[in-house]
CSV table of C-alpha atoms in Angstrom, one decimal:
chain,number,residue,atom,x,y,z
A,204,MET,CA,3.4,35.8,112.7
A,205,LYS,CA,6.0,33.5,111.2
A,206,ALA,CA,8.6,35.7,110.6
A,207,LEU,CA,7.8,36.8,114.4
A,208,THR,CA,8.2,33.4,115.3
A,209,ASN,CA,11.2,32.7,112.8
A,210,ALA,CA,12.8,36.3,114.8
A,211,LEU,CA,11.9,34.7,118.2
A,212,THR,CA,13.9,31.6,117.5
A,213,TYR,CA,17.2,33.2,115.8
A,214,LEU,CA,17.1,35.4,119.2
A,215,THR,CA,16.7,31.8,121.5
A,216,GLY,CA,19.2,30.2,119.9
A,217,GLN,CA,21.7,33.4,120.7
A,218,LEU,CA,20.5,34.2,123.9
A,219,ARG,CA,24.3,33.8,125.0
A,220,GLN,CA,25.4,36.9,122.9
A,221,ILE,CA,22.4,39.2,123.5
A,222,GLY,CA,22.7,38.1,127.1
A,223,LEU,CA,25.8,39.9,127.7
A,224,PHE,CA,24.8,43.0,126.0
A,225,ILE,CA,21.9,43.2,128.0
A,226,ALA,CA,23.9,42.5,131.0
A,227,LEU,CA,25.6,45.9,130.5
A,228,ILE,CA,23.4,47.8,130.1
A,229,VAL,CA,20.8,47.0,132.6
A,230,ILE,CA,24.3,47.6,135.2
A,231,VAL,CA,24.6,50.6,133.6
A,232,VAL,CA,21.3,51.9,133.7
A,233,PHE,CA,20.9,50.7,137.3
A,234,PHE,CA,24.2,52.8,138.7
A,235,GLN,CA,23.1,55.1,136.2
A,236,ILE,CA,20.0,56.2,138.1
A,237,THR,CA,21.2,55.0,141.6
A,238,THR,CA,24.5,57.3,141.2
A,239,ALA,CA,22.2,60.3,140.5
A,240,GLY,CA,24.1,59.9,137.0
A,241,ILE,CA,27.8,60.2,138.1
A,242,THR,CA,28.3,56.7,136.5
A,243,LEU,CA,28.2,57.7,132.5
A,244,ALA,CA,29.5,61.3,133.9
A,245,PRO,CA,32.6,61.8,131.2
A,246,ILE,CA,35.2,61.9,133.9
A,247,ASN,CA,33.8,58.7,135.4
A,248,VAL,CA,34.3,57.1,132.1
A,249,SER,CA,37.6,58.2,131.5
A,250,ASN,CA,38.3,56.9,134.4
A,251,LEU,CA,36.8,53.4,134.3
A,252,ILE,CA,38.7,52.9,131.2
A,253,VAL,CA,42.0,54.4,132.4
A,254,GLN,CA,41.7,52.7,136.0
A,255,ASN,CA,40.2,48.8,134.7
A,256,SER,CA,42.9,49.0,131.4
A,257,TYR,CA,45.3,46.5,132.5
A,258,ILE,CA,42.4,43.1,133.5
A,259,LEU,CA,40.9,44.2,129.9
A,260,ILE,CA,44.8,43.7,128.6
A,261,LEU,CA,44.7,40.6,130.8
A,262,ALA,CA,41.3,39.5,129.5
A,263,VAL,CA,42.8,39.8,125.6
A,264,GLY,CA,45.1,36.7,126.4
A,265,MET,CA,43.4,35.0,129.0
A,266,VAL,CA,40.4,34.4,126.1
A,267,MET,CA,42.8,32.7,124.4
A,268,VAL,CA,44.2,30.3,126.7
A,269,ILE,CA,40.6,29.3,128.4
A,270,ILE,CA,39.9,28.2,124.7
A,271,ALA,CA,42.4,26.4,124.8
A,272,GLY,CA,41.4,24.5,127.2
A,273,HIS,CA,43.6,26.1,129.9
A,274,ILE,CA,44.2,28.4,132.2
A,275,ASP,CA,46.9,30.7,134.0
A,276,LEU,CA,46.8,31.7,137.8
A,277,SER,CA,49.6,33.4,137.5
A,278,VAL,CA,48.6,36.8,135.7
A,279,GLY,CA,49.0,38.6,138.4
A,280,SER,CA,52.2,37.7,140.2
A,281,VAL,CA,53.5,38.6,136.6
A,282,VAL,CA,52.3,41.4,136.4
A,283,ALA,CA,54.0,42.5,140.0
A,284,PHE,CA,57.7,41.4,139.2
A,285,ILE,CA,57.5,43.1,135.0
A,286,GLY,CA,56.6,46.4,137.4
A,287,ALA,CA,59.4,45.5,139.9
A,288,MET,CA,61.4,45.2,137.0
A,289,ALA,CA,60.6,48.0,135.2
A,290,GLY,CA,60.8,50.4,138.6
A,291,VAL,CA,64.9,48.8,138.9
A,292,MET,CA,65.5,48.9,135.3
A,293,ILE,CA,63.9,52.8,135.3
A,294,SER,CA,65.2,54.3,138.9
A,295,SER,CA,67.8,51.4,139.6
A,296,TRP,CA,69.9,50.5,136.3
A,297,HIS,CA,69.2,54.3,134.6
A,298,ILE,CA,68.0,52.6,131.8
A,299,PRO,CA,66.3,55.2,129.6
A,300,TRP,CA,62.4,53.6,129.6
A,301,PRO,CA,61.6,53.1,126.3
A,302,LEU,CA,64.4,50.2,126.5
A,303,ALA,CA,63.2,49.2,129.6
A,304,VAL,CA,59.5,48.7,128.2
A,305,ILE,CA,61.3,46.5,125.4
A,306,LEU,CA,63.6,44.7,127.3
A,307,CYS,CA,60.3,44.0,130.0
A,308,LEU,CA,58.7,42.5,126.9
A,309,VAL,CA,60.8,40.4,126.3
A,310,LEU,CA,61.1,39.3,129.8
A,311,GLY,CA,57.7,38.6,129.8
A,312,ALA,CA,58.4,36.5,127.0
A,313,ILE,CA,60.8,34.2,128.8
A,314,VAL,CA,58.8,33.8,131.7
A,315,GLY,CA,55.6,32.4,129.3
A,316,ALA,CA,58.1,30.3,128.0
A,317,TRP,CA,59.6,29.1,131.1
A,318,GLN,CA,56.2,27.7,131.5
A,319,GLY,CA,54.8,27.0,128.4
A,320,PHE,CA,58.0,24.6,128.1
A,321,TRP,CA,56.3,23.0,131.5
A,322,ILE,CA,53.0,22.9,130.2
A,323,ALA,CA,53.6,22.0,126.2
A,324,TYR,CA,56.8,19.8,126.1
A,325,PHE,CA,57.1,18.2,130.1
A,326,GLY,CA,52.8,17.4,130.2
A,327,ILE,CA,52.5,19.1,133.6
A,328,PRO,CA,49.0,21.0,133.8
A,329,ALA,CA,48.9,24.7,133.0
A,330,PHE,CA,46.8,25.0,136.9
A,331,ILE,CA,49.9,23.3,138.4
A,332,VAL,CA,52.1,25.2,136.5
A,333,THR,CA,50.6,28.8,136.7
A,334,LEU,CA,49.5,27.8,140.3
A,335,ALA,CA,53.8,27.4,140.9
A,336,GLY,CA,54.7,30.6,138.9
A,337,MET,CA,51.7,32.6,141.1
A,338,LEU,CA,54.1,32.1,143.9
A,339,VAL,CA,57.5,31.6,142.0
A,340,PHE,CA,57.1,35.3,140.5
A,341,ARG,CA,55.3,36.9,143.3
A,342,GLY,CA,58.2,35.8,146.0
A,343,ALA,CA,60.8,37.5,142.6
A,344,ALA,CA,59.1,40.8,142.4
A,345,GLN,CA,59.7,40.7,146.4
A,346,ILE,CA,63.2,40.1,146.0
A,347,ALA,CA,63.9,42.5,143.0
A,348,LEU,CA,62.2,45.1,145.4
A,349,GLY,CA,63.7,44.1,148.6
A,350,ASN,CA,60.1,44.3,149.7
A,351,GLN,CA,60.3,48.3,149.2
A,352,GLN,CA,58.3,50.6,146.7
A,353,ILE,CA,60.1,52.2,143.5
A,354,SER,CA,58.2,55.4,143.0
A,355,PHE,CA,58.3,58.6,141.1
A,356,PHE,CA,59.0,57.2,137.2
A,357,PRO,CA,59.6,59.9,134.1
A,358,LYS,CA,56.4,61.5,133.4
A,359,GLU,CA,56.5,60.1,129.5
A,360,PHE,CA,57.0,56.8,131.2
A,361,ARG,CA,53.6,57.0,133.6
A,362,ALA,CA,52.1,58.6,129.9
A,363,ILE,CA,51.2,55.1,129.1
A,364,GLY,CA,49.4,54.6,131.9
A,365,SER,CA,47.4,57.9,133.1
A,366,GLY,CA,48.8,60.0,129.9
A,367,PHE,CA,46.1,60.9,127.1
A,368,LEU,CA,46.6,61.8,123.2
A,369,PRO,CA,46.9,65.3,122.9
A,370,THR,CA,44.1,67.6,122.7
A,371,PHE,CA,43.5,69.9,120.1
A,372,GLY,CA,40.8,72.8,120.7
A,373,THR,CA,40.2,75.0,123.6
A,374,SER,CA,36.5,74.3,124.5
A,375,GLY,CA,33.6,72.0,123.6
A,376,TYR,CA,34.6,68.2,121.9
A,377,GLU,CA,37.7,67.4,121.3
A,378,PRO,CA,38.1,67.1,117.5
A,379,LEU,CA,41.2,64.2,117.7
A,380,THR,CA,39.0,61.9,119.8
A,381,LEU,CA,36.1,62.9,117.4
A,382,ILE,CA,37.9,61.4,114.6
A,383,LEU,CA,39.3,58.7,116.2
A,384,GLY,CA,35.2,57.4,117.4
A,385,LEU,CA,34.5,58.5,113.7
A,386,LEU,CA,37.0,56.2,112.3
A,387,ALA,CA,36.6,52.9,114.8
A,388,ALA,CA,32.5,53.1,113.9
A,389,VAL,CA,33.6,53.2,110.2
A,390,ALA,CA,35.7,50.4,110.9
A,391,ILE,CA,33.2,48.4,112.9
A,392,VAL,CA,30.5,48.6,109.4
A,393,ALA,CA,33.1,47.8,106.6
A,394,SER,CA,34.3,44.5,109.3
A,395,ALA,CA,31.0,43.5,109.3
A,396,VAL,CA,30.2,44.1,106.1
A,397,ARG,CA,32.7,41.8,105.0
A,398,GLN,CA,32.5,39.1,106.9
A,399,ARG,CA,29.0,38.8,105.5
A,400,LEU,CA,29.9,39.0,102.3
A,401,VAL,CA,32.4,36.2,102.4
A,402,ARG,CA,29.6,34.3,104.4
A,403,ARG,CA,27.3,34.8,101.9
A,404,LYS,CA,30.3,33.8,99.2
A,405,TYR,CA,30.9,30.2,100.7
A,406,GLU,CA,27.0,29.5,101.3
A,407,LEU,CA,27.8,30.1,105.1
A,408,GLU,CA,25.5,33.2,106.0
A,409,ASP,CA,22.3,32.5,108.4
A,410,GLU,CA,22.1,35.5,110.4
A,411,PRO,CA,19.4,37.4,109.0
A,412,ILE,CA,19.5,41.1,107.9
A,413,TRP,CA,17.5,42.7,110.5
A,414,TRP,CA,19.5,41.4,113.3
A,415,PHE,CA,22.7,42.0,111.2
A,416,VAL,CA,21.5,45.7,110.9
A,417,VAL,CA,20.4,45.6,115.0
A,418,LYS,CA,24.4,44.6,115.8
A,419,VAL,CA,25.7,46.8,114.2
A,420,VAL,CA,24.0,49.8,114.7
A,421,PHE,CA,24.3,48.7,118.4
A,422,LEU,CA,28.2,48.0,118.1
A,423,VAL,CA,28.3,52.1,116.2
A,424,LEU,CA,26.2,53.5,118.9
A,425,LEU,CA,28.6,52.6,122.0
A,426,VAL,CA,31.6,54.3,119.9
A,427,LEU,CA,29.7,56.9,119.0
A,428,ILE,CA,28.3,57.4,123.0
A,429,VAL,CA,31.8,56.2,124.4
A,430,THR,CA,33.6,58.8,122.0
A,431,LEU,CA,31.5,62.1,122.6
A,432,LEU,CA,31.9,61.3,126.5
A,433,LEU,CA,35.4,60.7,126.7
A,434,ALA,CA,35.8,64.4,123.8
A,435,SER,CA,34.0,65.9,126.4
A,436,TYR,CA,36.8,65.5,129.0
A,437,ASN,CA,40.7,65.1,128.5
A,438,GLY,CA,40.3,62.9,125.2
A,439,THR,CA,41.2,59.4,124.0
A,440,PRO,CA,43.7,58.2,126.9
A,441,ILE,CA,47.1,56.7,125.3
A,442,VAL,CA,46.0,52.8,127.2
A,443,LEU,CA,42.6,52.8,125.4
A,444,LEU,CA,45.0,53.1,121.7
A,445,ILE,CA,46.7,50.3,123.5
A,446,LEU,CA,44.2,48.2,124.3
A,447,GLY,CA,42.0,48.8,120.6
A,448,VAL,CA,45.8,48.1,118.9
A,449,LEU,CA,45.1,44.8,121.1
A,450,VAL,CA,41.5,43.7,120.5
A,451,VAL,CA,42.2,44.4,116.8
A,452,GLY,CA,45.0,42.4,116.2
A,453,TYR,CA,43.7,39.4,118.4
A,454,THR,CA,40.5,39.1,117.3
A,455,ALA,CA,41.9,39.0,113.7
A,456,ILE,CA,44.4,36.3,115.1
A,457,MET,CA,41.8,33.9,116.7
A,458,SER,CA,38.9,35.0,113.7
A,459,ARG,CA,41.6,34.8,110.9
A,460,SER,CA,44.2,33.3,111.3
A,461,VAL,CA,46.0,29.4,111.2
A,462,PHE,CA,47.3,30.1,114.8
A,463,GLY,CA,43.6,31.1,115.8
A,464,ARG,CA,42.1,28.0,114.6
A,465,HIS,CA,44.5,26.3,116.5
A,466,ILE,CA,43.4,27.2,119.4
A,467,TYR,CA,39.9,26.5,118.9
A,468,ALA,CA,40.5,23.2,117.8
A,469,ILE,CA,42.5,22.0,120.5
A,470,GLY,CA,40.1,23.8,123.2
A,471,GLY,CA,37.3,22.0,120.8
A,472,ASN,CA,38.7,18.4,121.0
A,473,LEU,CA,42.4,18.3,121.8
A,474,ALA,CA,42.3,14.0,120.5
A,475,ALA,CA,41.1,15.2,117.1
A,476,ALA,CA,43.2,18.2,117.2
A,477,GLN,CA,46.1,16.0,116.5
A,478,LEU,CA,44.9,13.6,114.6
A,479,SER,CA,44.4,16.6,112.2
A,480,GLY,CA,47.9,17.4,112.2
A,481,VAL,CA,48.0,20.2,114.5
A,482,LYS,CA,51.0,20.6,116.1
A,483,THR,CA,49.5,21.3,119.5
A,484,LYS,CA,52.7,21.5,121.6
A,485,ARG,CA,53.9,24.2,119.2
A,486,VAL,CA,50.7,26.1,119.4
A,487,THR,CA,50.3,25.8,123.8
A,488,PHE,CA,53.8,26.9,123.9
A,489,LEU,CA,53.9,29.7,122.2
A,490,LEU,CA,50.3,30.4,123.8
A,491,PHE,CA,51.9,30.9,127.1
A,492,VAL,CA,54.6,33.0,125.2
A,493,ASN,CA,51.8,35.2,124.3
A,494,MET,CA,50.4,35.6,128.0
A,495,GLY,CA,53.7,36.3,129.0
A,496,VAL,CA,54.0,39.3,126.6
A,497,ILE,CA,50.6,40.1,127.5
A,498,SER,CA,51.3,39.7,130.8
A,499,ALA,CA,54.0,42.1,131.0
A,500,ILE,CA,52.4,45.0,129.2
A,501,ALA,CA,49.8,45.5,132.0
A,502,GLY,CA,51.9,45.4,134.4
A,503,LEU,CA,53.5,48.6,132.5
A,504,VAL,CA,49.9,49.8,131.9
A,505,PHE,CA,49.2,49.0,136.0
A,506,THR,CA,52.9,50.7,137.3
A,507,ALA,CA,52.6,53.6,134.6
A,508,GLY,CA,49.8,54.7,136.3
A,509,LEU,CA,49.9,54.3,139.6
A,510,ASN,CA,53.7,55.5,140.0
A,511,LEU,CA,54.9,52.9,141.6
A,512,ALA,CA,56.5,49.5,141.6
A,513,SER,CA,55.4,47.3,144.2
A,514,PRO,CA,55.9,43.3,145.6
A,515,SER,CA,52.6,43.2,146.3
A,516,ALA,CA,51.0,44.7,143.2
A,517,GLY,CA,48.8,42.8,140.9
A,518,ASN,CA,46.8,40.4,143.7
A,519,GLY,CA,43.8,39.3,142.5
A,520,PHE,CA,44.4,40.6,139.1
A,521,GLU,CA,43.7,36.6,137.7
A,522,LEU,CA,39.8,36.2,138.9
A,523,ASP,CA,39.1,39.2,137.7
A,524,ALA,CA,40.6,38.3,134.1
A,525,ILE,CA,39.4,34.9,134.4
A,526,SER,CA,36.0,35.9,136.0
A,527,ALA,CA,35.8,38.7,132.7
A,528,VAL,CA,36.3,35.4,130.3
A,529,PHE,CA,33.9,33.7,132.0
A,530,ILE,CA,31.4,36.3,132.4
A,531,GLY,CA,31.8,37.4,128.3
A,532,GLY,CA,30.8,34.0,127.4
A,533,ALA,CA,33.8,31.5,126.8
A,534,ALA,CA,33.2,28.1,127.5
A,535,VAL,CA,34.6,25.9,130.8
A,536,THR,CA,35.4,23.1,129.2
A,537,GLY,CA,37.6,25.3,126.3
A,538,GLY,CA,36.9,25.4,122.4
A,539,ILE,CA,34.3,28.6,122.7
A,540,GLY,CA,35.0,32.3,123.6
A,541,THR,CA,35.7,35.1,122.0
A,542,VAL,CA,38.0,38.5,122.5
A,543,PRO,CA,34.9,41.1,122.1
A,544,GLY,CA,33.5,38.7,124.3
A,545,ALA,CA,35.8,39.5,127.3
A,546,ILE,CA,36.6,42.7,126.6
A,547,ILE,CA,32.6,43.2,127.7
A,548,GLY,CA,32.4,40.4,130.6
A,549,GLY,CA,36.0,43.3,131.7
A,550,LEU,CA,33.7,46.0,131.4
A,551,ILE,CA,30.5,44.2,133.6
A,552,ILE,CA,33.1,43.7,136.3
A,553,GLY,CA,34.9,47.1,135.7
A,554,VAL,CA,31.2,49.3,136.4
A,555,LEU,CA,30.7,47.1,139.3
A,556,ASN,CA,33.8,47.8,140.9
A,557,ASN,CA,33.7,52.0,139.5
A,558,GLY,CA,29.8,51.6,141.2
A,559,MET,CA,29.8,49.9,144.3
A,560,SER,CA,32.6,51.7,145.1
A,561,ILE,CA,30.4,55.6,144.0
A,562,LEU,CA,27.8,54.2,146.3
A,563,GLY,CA,30.1,53.5,149.2
A,564,VAL,CA,29.2,49.6,149.3
A,565,ASP,CA,32.4,47.5,151.7
A,566,SER,CA,34.9,46.2,150.2
A,567,ASP,CA,33.5,42.2,151.5
A,568,TYR,CA,29.9,43.2,150.0
A,569,GLN,CA,31.8,44.0,146.3
A,570,LEU,CA,33.8,39.9,146.4
A,571,LEU,CA,29.9,38.8,147.2
A,572,ILE,CA,28.1,40.1,144.4
A,573,LYS,CA,31.2,39.8,141.5
A,574,GLY,CA,31.2,35.6,142.6
A,575,LEU,CA,27.6,35.5,142.2
A,576,VAL,CA,28.1,37.2,139.1
A,577,LEU,CA,30.6,34.9,137.7
A,578,LEU,CA,28.2,31.7,139.4
A,579,ALA,CA,25.7,33.4,137.4
A,580,ALA,CA,27.5,33.6,134.3
A,581,VAL,CA,29.0,30.8,134.1
A,582,ALA,CA,25.5,28.6,135.3
A,583,PHE,CA,24.2,30.3,132.1
A,584,ASP,CA,26.5,28.9,130.1
A,585,VAL,CA,26.0,25.5,131.3
A,586,TYR,CA,21.9,26.2,130.7
A,587,ASN,CA,22.7,26.7,127.6
A,588,LYS,CA,24.5,24.0,126.4
A,589,ARG,CA,21.7,21.5,127.8
A,590,ARG,CA,19.2,23.6,126.2
A,591,SER,CA,20.9,23.2,123.2
A,592,VAL,CA,21.4,19.8,123.6
A,593,GLY,CA,17.7,18.8,124.3
A,594,SER,CA,16.7,20.6,121.4
């Protein structure tokens, strides 16, 4: 009886993380039933990843910005601007697409540095700077394209957003995808065990072994199920590989690097971080440079996948990215959040969009439902904080 009480007490303390996974599972199961099995059909899972990849990529950068106590409203416009410049470089200036990709990433860093300068060194709030950036870079995209659209990119460039890794075999499950999925599962187990051993070494471990096992098994099963679904269709989307590298890399940065700890410190208590010797202006500047590069990656992926550079691209992307971060457990006041949590939040939005589209729900009601989900996520965060303070 005591063990059960201790288990319930621990789970109550982990309500934020548990609720996130439960919400994802409930939403997937609901749409799997209401769409007569279409939601988890291999082709739909593949399309779900490809069609929401740019939101998940933006969420990786946005969660870092929000953890630091800032916000970036310009990412949708930057996506459009970078896509426009990619179109102009490749189609009008006839620059080879690999060089155009590199130049677009550099341009994204410059955009981020421009905004980061005003925020970090001039002291203008990020909300105002990026609101101005939303207008500036939307206008820049329209000017670059002359309010026209550019399409028909090289197939190698298009593969970035809609292509798949080479497939092997003619029937059954695609072997390369199975191998990558198994490697990802092994990496999850190895990383989890390593982190637990490190925490135990420094006597920081308070997670019961049963919960550790349940959590790892759940993640491994999730990866293996997605692997089997993808392997039974066209294999691994190239954009999933890009997203995987970003998630692994930035998770490591936020959890193991000095830069990541400084971001959490700034969001948790700016004054204390400054007194502790954190170079807050430099960290903030680099944070927005990074957000510019992330937005450039999302812009390239979106343009390549759509095979179209349009001045209207990226409309509402900032709202989806911000929603993904808050649904994923980030605190409105900063200092709390994780990259994996933002990805789960993005998947919840992606499944909602996909499921409602399959069911033929009007776009008006889709916006209404997504707004209510976001409000519920933030309210849940506020409730958790009050409950923990009260206890």
